[in-house]
């Protein structure tokens, strides 16, 4: 078995990729689907004034709209048919996960395996539709009340805008599912990844132009690029890091045969919460800025404008609250997605135990204690990764949104998942080839 694994690893190269026809089909399908998505980000909503839209977005791009514009690949700034992107689906998924932890019905479905997961996925789609309808209608109403953005405001514009935005979101949800089943990697992550990467060349060109004009020194540009490489390497290292808990399985007898005891590991990721904490923290902090920008565009001022001033990028209050919210959501979301009691019960049912720890409640307490400790490290890691780029972008005035903590995390983790998917398909293809060769040799003998 070990020699077969070594042989597979040795043969894992680009030559193997050329022979893997199924993998090449998946890659081409993924690329085609992402091209369709990118084309949709350039199709504007009907009835909009493009010049007024560009002016308004310049005033509000530092708020939550800038964050959503990053996730939508520029569709928000152009008010395209994919302006909502898949944000309603992400919100719906998080809500369903929350309900799975507190509502007995959803918790029971979660424990039913594949059948329960399909039902929960269907509930997620329904909730996505509801959230998309609510958000699309709100966007339509907001656009009508924001000056001269709409050429012909009225009920027809509201209805057409709502239908278009909801249709765009549901189409992207379907497209993401197709990428997941027929392409490579998680379709939702790939769509967000494609949107972020697509905006990078323009931002890089803008930064290089600032360097040419002398607004940014060459030494500073090189320093930022070196720091970006170091941060990416740090993200890759931590995302691969695991705390493995030793699990022993005793000897068991099946019929007249006695099977030896086995040893395995329970892997606990250092960053269990993923990119959810930075996304939530950014959204909450940028919301007052966005509302204040719309208020100023309509001629109003007040407490929101004062809050937006203190919560602007680079301000000490913004940095402090950003770090605090990231840490809070790290612990909050980890508690939702990982249940130590359920894990301990599953180990006990299958006869597994941790050396020196009694099965059941003591095992759950041990897992919870270890998970809390590594979550502290994971929260510190996310805070560092998100704050360092914020300092560089704010104080060095380098407008590369890809260097932001949230976008950088999404790009790096999605790339790692995609590479793992490609390796998995290559290993499966080469393993099938080895099996066929072994069968041919057996038939000749």
Coordinates of N, CA and C in Angstrom, one line a residue, residues 16-28 429:
X16 N 0.9 13.9 -16.2 CA -0.3 13.2 -15.8 C -1.6 14.0 -16.0
X17 N -1.4 15.3 -15.9 CA -2.6 16.2 -16.1 C -3.0 16.2 -17.6
X18 N -2.0 16.0 -18.5 CA -2.4 16.0 -19.9 C -3.1 14.7 -20.3
X19 N -2.9 13.6 -19.5 CA -3.6 12.4 -19.8 C -5.0 12.2 -19.1
X20 N -5.2 13.1 -18.1 CA -6.5 13.0 -17.4 C -7.6 13.8 -18.1
X21 N -8.3 13.1 -19.0 CA -9.3 13.7 -19.8 C -10.5 14.3 -19.0
X22 N -10.9 13.5 -18.0 CA -12.0 13.9 -17.1 C -11.7 15.2 -16.4
X23 N -10.4 15.3 -15.9 CA -10.0 16.5 -15.2 C -9.9 17.7 -16.1
X24 N -9.5 17.5 -17.4 CA -9.4 18.6 -18.3 C -10.8 19.1 -18.6
X25 N -11.8 18.2 -18.7 CA -13.2 18.6 -19.0 C -13.7 19.5 -17.8
X26 N -13.4 19.1 -16.6 CA -13.8 19.8 -15.4 C -13.2 21.2 -15.4
X27 N -11.9 21.3 -15.8 CA -11.2 22.6 -15.8 C -11.8 23.5 -16.8
X28 N -12.1 23.0 -18.1 CA -12.7 23.8 -19.1 C -14.1 24.2 -18.7
X429 N -7.2 9.4 -11.0 CA -7.0 9.0 -12.4 C -5.8 8.0 -12.4

